CSV table of C-alpha atoms and ligand atoms in Angstrom, one decimal:
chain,number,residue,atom,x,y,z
A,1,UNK,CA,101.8,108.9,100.7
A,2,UNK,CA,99.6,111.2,99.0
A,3,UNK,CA,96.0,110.9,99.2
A,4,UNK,CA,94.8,112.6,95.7
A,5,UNK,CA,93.4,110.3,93.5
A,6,UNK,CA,92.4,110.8,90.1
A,7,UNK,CA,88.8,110.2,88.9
A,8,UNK,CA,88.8,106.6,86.8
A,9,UNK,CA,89.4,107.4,83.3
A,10,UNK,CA,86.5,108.2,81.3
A,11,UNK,CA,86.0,104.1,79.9
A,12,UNK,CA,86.1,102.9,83.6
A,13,UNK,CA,83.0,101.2,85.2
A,14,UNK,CA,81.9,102.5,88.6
A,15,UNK,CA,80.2,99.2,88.7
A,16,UNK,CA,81.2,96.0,87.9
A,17,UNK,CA,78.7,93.0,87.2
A,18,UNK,CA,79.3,90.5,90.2
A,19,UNK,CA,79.9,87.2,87.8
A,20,UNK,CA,80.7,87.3,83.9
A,21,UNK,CA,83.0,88.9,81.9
A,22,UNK,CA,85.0,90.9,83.9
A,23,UNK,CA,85.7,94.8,83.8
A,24,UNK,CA,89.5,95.8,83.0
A,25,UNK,CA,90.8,98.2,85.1
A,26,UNK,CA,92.8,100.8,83.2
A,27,UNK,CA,96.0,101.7,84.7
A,28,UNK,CA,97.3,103.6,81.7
A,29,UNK,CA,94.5,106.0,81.3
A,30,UNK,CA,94.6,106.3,85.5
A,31,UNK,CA,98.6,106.7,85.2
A,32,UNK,CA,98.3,109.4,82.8
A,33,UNK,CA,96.0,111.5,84.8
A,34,UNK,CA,98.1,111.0,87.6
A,35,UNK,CA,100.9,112.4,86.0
A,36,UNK,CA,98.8,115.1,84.4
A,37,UNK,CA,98.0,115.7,87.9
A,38,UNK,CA,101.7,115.8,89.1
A,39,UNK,CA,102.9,117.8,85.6
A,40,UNK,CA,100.2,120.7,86.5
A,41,UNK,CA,101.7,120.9,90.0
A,42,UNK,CA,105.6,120.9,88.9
A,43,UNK,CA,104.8,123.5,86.9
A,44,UNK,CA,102.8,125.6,89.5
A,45,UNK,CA,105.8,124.9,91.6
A,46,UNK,CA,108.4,125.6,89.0
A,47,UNK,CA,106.6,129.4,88.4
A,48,UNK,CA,106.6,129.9,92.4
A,49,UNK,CA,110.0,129.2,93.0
A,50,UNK,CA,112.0,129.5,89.6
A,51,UNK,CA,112.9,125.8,90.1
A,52,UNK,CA,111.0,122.4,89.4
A,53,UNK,CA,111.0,119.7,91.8
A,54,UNK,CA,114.1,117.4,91.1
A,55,UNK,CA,114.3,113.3,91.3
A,56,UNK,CA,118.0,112.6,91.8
A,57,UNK,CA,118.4,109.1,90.4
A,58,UNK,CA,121.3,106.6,91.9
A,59,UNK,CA,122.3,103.8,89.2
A,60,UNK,CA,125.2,101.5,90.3
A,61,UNK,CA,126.7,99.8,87.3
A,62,UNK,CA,125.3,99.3,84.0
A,63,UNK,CA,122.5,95.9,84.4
A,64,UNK,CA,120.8,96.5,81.1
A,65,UNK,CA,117.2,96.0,83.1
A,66,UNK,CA,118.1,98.9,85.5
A,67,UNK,CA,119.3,101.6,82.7
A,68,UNK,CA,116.0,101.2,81.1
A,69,UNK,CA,113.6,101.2,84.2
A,70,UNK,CA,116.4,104.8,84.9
A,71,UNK,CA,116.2,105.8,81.4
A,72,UNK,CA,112.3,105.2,81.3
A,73,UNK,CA,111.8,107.4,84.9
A,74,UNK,CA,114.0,109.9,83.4
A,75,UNK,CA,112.1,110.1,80.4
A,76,UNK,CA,109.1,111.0,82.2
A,77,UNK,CA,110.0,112.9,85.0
A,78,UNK,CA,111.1,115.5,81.7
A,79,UNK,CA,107.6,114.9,80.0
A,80,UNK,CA,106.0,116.6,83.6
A,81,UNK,CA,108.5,118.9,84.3
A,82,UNK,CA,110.2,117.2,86.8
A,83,UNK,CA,114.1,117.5,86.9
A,84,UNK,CA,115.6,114.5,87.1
A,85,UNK,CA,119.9,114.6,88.1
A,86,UNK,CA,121.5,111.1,87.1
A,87,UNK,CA,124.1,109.7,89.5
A,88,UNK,CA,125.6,106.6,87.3
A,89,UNK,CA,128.3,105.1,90.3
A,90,UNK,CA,130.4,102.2,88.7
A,91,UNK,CA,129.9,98.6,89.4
A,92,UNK,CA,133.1,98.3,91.9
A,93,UNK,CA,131.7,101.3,93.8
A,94,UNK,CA,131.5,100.4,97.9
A,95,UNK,CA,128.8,100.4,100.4
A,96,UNK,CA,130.9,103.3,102.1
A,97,UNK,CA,131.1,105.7,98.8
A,98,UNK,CA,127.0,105.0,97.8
A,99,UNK,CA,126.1,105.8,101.5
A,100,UNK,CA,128.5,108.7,101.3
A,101,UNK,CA,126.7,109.7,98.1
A,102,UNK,CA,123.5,109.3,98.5
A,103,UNK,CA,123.8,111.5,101.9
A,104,UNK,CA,124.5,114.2,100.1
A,105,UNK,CA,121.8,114.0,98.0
A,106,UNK,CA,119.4,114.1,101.2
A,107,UNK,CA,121.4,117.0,102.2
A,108,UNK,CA,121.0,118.9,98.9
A,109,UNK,CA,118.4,121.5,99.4
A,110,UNK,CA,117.8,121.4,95.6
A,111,UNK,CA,116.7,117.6,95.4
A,112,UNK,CA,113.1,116.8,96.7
A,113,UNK,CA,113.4,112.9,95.8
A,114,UNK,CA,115.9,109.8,95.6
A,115,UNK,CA,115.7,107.4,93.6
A,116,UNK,CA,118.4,104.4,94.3
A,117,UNK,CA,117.9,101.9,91.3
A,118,UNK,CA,118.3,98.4,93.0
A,119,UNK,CA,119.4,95.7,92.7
A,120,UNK,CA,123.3,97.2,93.5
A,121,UNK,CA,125.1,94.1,93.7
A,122,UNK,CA,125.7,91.8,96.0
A,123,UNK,CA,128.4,93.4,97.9
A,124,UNK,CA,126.5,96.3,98.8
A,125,UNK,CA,125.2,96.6,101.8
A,126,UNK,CA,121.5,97.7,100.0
A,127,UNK,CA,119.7,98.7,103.4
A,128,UNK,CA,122.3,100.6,104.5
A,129,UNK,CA,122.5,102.5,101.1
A,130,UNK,CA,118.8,102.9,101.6
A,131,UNK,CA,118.2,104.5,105.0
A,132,UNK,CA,121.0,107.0,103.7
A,133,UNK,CA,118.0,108.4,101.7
A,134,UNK,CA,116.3,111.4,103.8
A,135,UNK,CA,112.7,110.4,104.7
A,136,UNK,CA,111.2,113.4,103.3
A,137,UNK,CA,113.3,112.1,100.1
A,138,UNK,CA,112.2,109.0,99.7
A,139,UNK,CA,109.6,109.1,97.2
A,140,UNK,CA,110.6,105.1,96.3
A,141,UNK,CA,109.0,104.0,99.8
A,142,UNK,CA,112.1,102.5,100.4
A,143,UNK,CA,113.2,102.8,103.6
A,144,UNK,CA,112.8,101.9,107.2
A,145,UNK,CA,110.7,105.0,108.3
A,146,UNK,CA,108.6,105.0,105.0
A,147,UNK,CA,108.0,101.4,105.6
A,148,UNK,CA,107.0,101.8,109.6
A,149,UNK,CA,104.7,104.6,108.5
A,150,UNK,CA,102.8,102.9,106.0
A,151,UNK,CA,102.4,100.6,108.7
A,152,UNK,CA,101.2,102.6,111.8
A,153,UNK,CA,98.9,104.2,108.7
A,154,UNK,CA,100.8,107.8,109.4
A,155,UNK,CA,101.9,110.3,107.0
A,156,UNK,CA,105.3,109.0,104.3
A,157,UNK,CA,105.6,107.9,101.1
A,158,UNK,CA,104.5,104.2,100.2
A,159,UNK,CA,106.2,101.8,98.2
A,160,UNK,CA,104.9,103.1,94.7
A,161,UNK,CA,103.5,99.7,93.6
A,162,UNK,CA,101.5,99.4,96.1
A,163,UNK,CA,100.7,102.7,96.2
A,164,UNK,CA,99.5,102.4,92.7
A,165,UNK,CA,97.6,99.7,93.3
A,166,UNK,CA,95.7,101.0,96.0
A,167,UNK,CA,95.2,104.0,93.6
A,168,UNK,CA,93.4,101.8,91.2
A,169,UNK,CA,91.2,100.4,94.2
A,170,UNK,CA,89.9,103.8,95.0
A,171,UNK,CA,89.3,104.7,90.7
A,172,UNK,CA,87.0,102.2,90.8
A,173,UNK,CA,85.1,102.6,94.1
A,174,UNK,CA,86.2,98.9,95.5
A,175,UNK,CA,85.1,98.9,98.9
A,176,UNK,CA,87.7,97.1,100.8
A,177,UNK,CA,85.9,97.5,105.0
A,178,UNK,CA,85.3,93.8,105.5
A,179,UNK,CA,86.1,92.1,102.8
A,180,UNK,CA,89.4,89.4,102.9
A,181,UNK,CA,92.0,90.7,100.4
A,182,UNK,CA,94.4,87.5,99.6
A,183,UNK,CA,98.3,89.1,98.6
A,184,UNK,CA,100.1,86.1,97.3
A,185,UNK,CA,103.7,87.5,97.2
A,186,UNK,CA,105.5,88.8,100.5
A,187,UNK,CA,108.6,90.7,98.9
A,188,UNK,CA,109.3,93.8,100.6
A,189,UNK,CA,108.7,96.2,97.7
A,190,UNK,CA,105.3,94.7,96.8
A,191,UNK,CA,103.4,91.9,98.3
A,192,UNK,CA,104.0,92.6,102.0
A,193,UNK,CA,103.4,96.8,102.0
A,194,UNK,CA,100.1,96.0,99.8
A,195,UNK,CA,98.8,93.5,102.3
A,196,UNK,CA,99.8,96.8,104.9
A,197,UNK,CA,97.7,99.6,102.7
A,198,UNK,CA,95.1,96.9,102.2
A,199,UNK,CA,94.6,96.3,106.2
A,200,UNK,CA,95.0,100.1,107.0
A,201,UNK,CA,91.7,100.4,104.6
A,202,UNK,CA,89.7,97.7,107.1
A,203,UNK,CA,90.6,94.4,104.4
A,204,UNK,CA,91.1,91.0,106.3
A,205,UNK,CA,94.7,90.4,105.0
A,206,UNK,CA,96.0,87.0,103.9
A,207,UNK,CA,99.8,86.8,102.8
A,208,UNK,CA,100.9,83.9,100.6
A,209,UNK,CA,103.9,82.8,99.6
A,210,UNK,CA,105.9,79.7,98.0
A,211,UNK,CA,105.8,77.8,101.6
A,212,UNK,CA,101.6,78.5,101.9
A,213,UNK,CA,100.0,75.1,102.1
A,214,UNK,CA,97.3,74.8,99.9
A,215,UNK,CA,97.7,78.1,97.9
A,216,UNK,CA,94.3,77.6,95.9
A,217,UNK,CA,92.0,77.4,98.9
A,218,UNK,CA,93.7,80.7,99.4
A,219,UNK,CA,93.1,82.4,96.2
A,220,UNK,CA,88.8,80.9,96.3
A,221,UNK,CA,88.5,82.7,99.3
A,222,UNK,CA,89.5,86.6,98.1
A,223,UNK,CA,87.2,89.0,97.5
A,224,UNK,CA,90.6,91.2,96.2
A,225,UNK,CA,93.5,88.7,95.0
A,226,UNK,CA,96.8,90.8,94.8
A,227,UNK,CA,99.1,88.6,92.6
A,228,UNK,CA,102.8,89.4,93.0
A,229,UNK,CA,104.4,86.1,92.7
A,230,UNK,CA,106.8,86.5,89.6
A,231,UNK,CA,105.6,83.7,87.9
A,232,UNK,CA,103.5,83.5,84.4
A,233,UNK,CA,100.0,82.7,84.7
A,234,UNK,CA,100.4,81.4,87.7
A,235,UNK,CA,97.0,81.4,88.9
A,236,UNK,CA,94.1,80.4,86.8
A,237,UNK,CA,90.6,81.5,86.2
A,238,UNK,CA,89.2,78.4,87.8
A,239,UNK,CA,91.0,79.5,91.6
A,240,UNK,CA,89.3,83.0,91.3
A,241,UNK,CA,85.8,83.3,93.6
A,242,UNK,CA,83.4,84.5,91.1
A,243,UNK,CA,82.5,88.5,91.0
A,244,UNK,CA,86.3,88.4,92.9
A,245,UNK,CA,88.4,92.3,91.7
A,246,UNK,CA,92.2,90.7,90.8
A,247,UNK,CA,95.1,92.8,90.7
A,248,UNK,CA,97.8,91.1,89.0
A,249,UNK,CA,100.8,93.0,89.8
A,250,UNK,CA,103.4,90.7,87.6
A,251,UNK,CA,105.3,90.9,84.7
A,252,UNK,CA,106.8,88.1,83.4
A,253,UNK,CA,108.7,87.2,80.3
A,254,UNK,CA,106.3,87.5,77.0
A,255,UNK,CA,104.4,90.3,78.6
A,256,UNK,CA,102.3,88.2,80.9
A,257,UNK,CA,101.1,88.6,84.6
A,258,UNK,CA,100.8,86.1,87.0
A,259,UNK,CA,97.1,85.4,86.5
A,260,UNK,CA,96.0,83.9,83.5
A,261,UNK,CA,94.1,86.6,81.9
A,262,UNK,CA,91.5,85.1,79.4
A,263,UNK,CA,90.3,82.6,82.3
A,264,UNK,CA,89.9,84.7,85.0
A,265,UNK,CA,88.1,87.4,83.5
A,266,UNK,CA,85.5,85.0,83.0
A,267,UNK,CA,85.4,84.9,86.9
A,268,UNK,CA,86.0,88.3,88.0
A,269,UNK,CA,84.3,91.7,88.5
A,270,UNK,CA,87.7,93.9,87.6
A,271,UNK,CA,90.7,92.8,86.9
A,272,UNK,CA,94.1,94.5,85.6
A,273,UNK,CA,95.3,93.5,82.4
A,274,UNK,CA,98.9,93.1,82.0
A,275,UNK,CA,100.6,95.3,80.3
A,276,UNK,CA,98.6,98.4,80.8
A,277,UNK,CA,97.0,97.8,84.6
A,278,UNK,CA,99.6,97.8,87.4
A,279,UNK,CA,102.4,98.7,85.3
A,280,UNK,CA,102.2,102.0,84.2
A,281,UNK,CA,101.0,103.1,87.7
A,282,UNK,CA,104.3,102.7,89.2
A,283,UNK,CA,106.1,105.1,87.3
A,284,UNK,CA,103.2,107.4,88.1
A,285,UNK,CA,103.1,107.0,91.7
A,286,UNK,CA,106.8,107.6,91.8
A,287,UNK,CA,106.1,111.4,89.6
A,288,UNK,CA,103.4,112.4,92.0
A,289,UNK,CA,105.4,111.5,95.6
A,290,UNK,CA,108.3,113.5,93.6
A,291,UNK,CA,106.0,116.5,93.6
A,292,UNK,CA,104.5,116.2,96.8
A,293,UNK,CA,108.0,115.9,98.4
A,294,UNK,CA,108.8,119.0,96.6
A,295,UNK,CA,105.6,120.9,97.5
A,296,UNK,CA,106.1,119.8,101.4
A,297,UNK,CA,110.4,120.4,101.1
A,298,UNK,CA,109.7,123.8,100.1
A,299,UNK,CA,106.8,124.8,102.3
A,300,UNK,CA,104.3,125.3,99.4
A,301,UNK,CA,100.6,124.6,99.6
A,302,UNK,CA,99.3,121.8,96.7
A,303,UNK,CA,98.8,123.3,93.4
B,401,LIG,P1,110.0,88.6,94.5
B,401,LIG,O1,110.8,89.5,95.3
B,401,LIG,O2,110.7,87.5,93.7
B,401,LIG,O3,108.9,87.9,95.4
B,401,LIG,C1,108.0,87.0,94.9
B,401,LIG,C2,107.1,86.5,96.0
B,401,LIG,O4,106.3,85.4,95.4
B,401,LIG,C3,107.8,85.9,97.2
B,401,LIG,O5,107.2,86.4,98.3
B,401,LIG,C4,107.7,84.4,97.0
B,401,LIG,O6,107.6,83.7,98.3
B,401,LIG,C5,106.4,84.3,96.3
B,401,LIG,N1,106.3,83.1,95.6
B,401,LIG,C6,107.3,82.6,94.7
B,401,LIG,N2,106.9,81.3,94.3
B,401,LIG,C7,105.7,81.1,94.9
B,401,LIG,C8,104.8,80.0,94.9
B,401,LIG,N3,105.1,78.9,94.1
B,401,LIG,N4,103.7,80.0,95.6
B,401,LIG,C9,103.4,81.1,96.4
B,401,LIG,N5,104.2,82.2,96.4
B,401,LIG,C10,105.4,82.2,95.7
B,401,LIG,O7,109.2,89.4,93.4
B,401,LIG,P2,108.6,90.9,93.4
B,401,LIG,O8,109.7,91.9,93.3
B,401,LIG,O9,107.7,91.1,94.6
B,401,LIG,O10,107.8,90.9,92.1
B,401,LIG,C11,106.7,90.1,91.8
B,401,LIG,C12,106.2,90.3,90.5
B,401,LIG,O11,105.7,91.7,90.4
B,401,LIG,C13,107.2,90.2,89.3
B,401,LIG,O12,106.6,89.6,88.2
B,401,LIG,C14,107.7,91.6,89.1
B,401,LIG,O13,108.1,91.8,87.7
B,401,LIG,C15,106.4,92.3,89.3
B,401,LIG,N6,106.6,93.7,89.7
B,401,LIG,C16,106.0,94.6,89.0
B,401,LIG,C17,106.2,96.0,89.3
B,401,LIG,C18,105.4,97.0,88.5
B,401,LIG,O14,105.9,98.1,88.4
B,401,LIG,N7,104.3,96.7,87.9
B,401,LIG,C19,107.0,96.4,90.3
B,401,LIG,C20,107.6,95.4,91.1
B,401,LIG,C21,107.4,94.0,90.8
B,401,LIG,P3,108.8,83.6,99.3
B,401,LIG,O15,108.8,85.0,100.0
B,401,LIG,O16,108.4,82.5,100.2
B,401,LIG,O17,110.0,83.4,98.5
């Protein structure tokens, strides 16, 4: 995971009143200095070596969700400078012929990252397609290793959610040593490698998820509430422990997040707005460990 972090945008408060009307956190303006960031890198690397950095991206069949998200990373890894080399595999294709595939793309000198859209299908083997991605590929945070060294808090690429979010934390100078961060969500993309970055920064961790008992008590008690439940509006205003920073990491049909917005900014100190807070940070995330995995592949010091 890379540890550069872009000042807050410009309209960002360094500090947050503890009760009222809280602060929004603004992931767009932070995503788009993240990928200025990762643009002015791509092309310092790009006028060393005659060649930008390259995100191979992996699309099994044609789920109208997945082409966009593709389409959408495609879109701008070209706006930074990034190469991005589309590998559109049928539907029908085989656990044997993706891991086949997606080998050599770790084995191609001239990819830095891989990018396997999921879901495949369910009669893909999906963890055996991922660990067929190179560690020093996988700029997704997808597999094994990646996930083992976000946990032993050693050098790798994190899950870019997460890593986005924990991005955000830092923009806006929340101190995390002591304080008990509350992740409701355990999936292994999101909820469970955020509670990870969150204790690696010195949080008290609590995971919840749908068979938590008493799920409010939970959410009173964070000082940092990670939503990533999947579920519109989830949890309200009235849950939230007053001067509490929220990160709602859903999106949910209508444009929504898990946390009901208008009440729990009444509660908060920060919180992310959804669309425009978590969101775009992903995307982000995933241009900058593109870069960096380019920058370390070809033995080049950061821009
Ligand atoms: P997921 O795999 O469906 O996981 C949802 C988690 O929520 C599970 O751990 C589940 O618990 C828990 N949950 C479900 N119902 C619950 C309940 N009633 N009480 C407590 N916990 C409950 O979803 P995901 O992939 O992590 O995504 C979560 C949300 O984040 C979605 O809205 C998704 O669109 C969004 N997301 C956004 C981005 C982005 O780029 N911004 C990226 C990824 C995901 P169990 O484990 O017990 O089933």
């Amino acid at each position: 995971m890379t540890d550069t972090t872009p000042a807050a945008p410009a309209s960002a408060a360094r500090q947050a009143p503890a009760t009222g009307t809280a602060r929004l956190m603004d992931g767009t303006g932070l995503a788009r200095a993240l990928v200025a960031e990762a643009a002015a890198k791509a092309a310092d690397i790009t006028a060393r070596t005659g060649a930008a950095p390259c995100l191979a991206t992996v699309l099994v069949g044609e789920d109208p969700a997945s082409v966009t998200y593709v389409k959408m990373k495609r879109n701008r890894c070209a706006k930074a400078g990034v190469e991005s080399r589309h590998v559109a595999l049928p539907a029908s294709v085989g656990t044997a012929e993706l891991v086949e595939t997606v080998g050599a793309l770790s084995e191609d000198p001239s990819v830095h990252g891989i990018l396997l859209q999921h879901p495949m299908g369910h009669h893909i083997d999906e963890r055996a397609a991922f660990e067929a991605i190179a560690p020093a590929k996988d700029v997704d945070g997808v597999t094994m290793h990646s996930f083992a060294a976000m946990g032993f808090g050693l050098p790798g690429f994190a899950s870019c959610t997460p890593g986005g979010i924990m991005r955000l934390l830092d923009a806006y100078d929340v101190d995390l040593a002591g304080k008990h961060a509350v992740v409701v969500g355990r999936s292994a993309i999101l909820g469970k490698p955020a509670g990870m970055l969150l204790l690696g920064r010195d949080a008290t961790v609590t995971y919840c998820h749908s068979r938590t008992k008493d799920l409010a008590a939970h959410v009173r008690d964070a000082d940092v509430l990670i939503a990533a439940v999947g579920r519109a509006r989830f949890i309200q205003g009235a849950d939230i422990k007053p001067g509490a920073v929220v990160i709602d990491a859903g999106y949910n049909e209508g444009n929504v997040g898990d946390v009901d917005f208008e009440s729990a900014r009444e509660r908060a100190s920060l919180i992310t707005p959804v669309p425009g807070g978590v969101g775009p940070m992903t995307i982000a995330v995933l241009l900058s460990q593109t870069v960096e995995a380019a920058t370390r592949q070809l033995g080049l010091q950061a821009a």
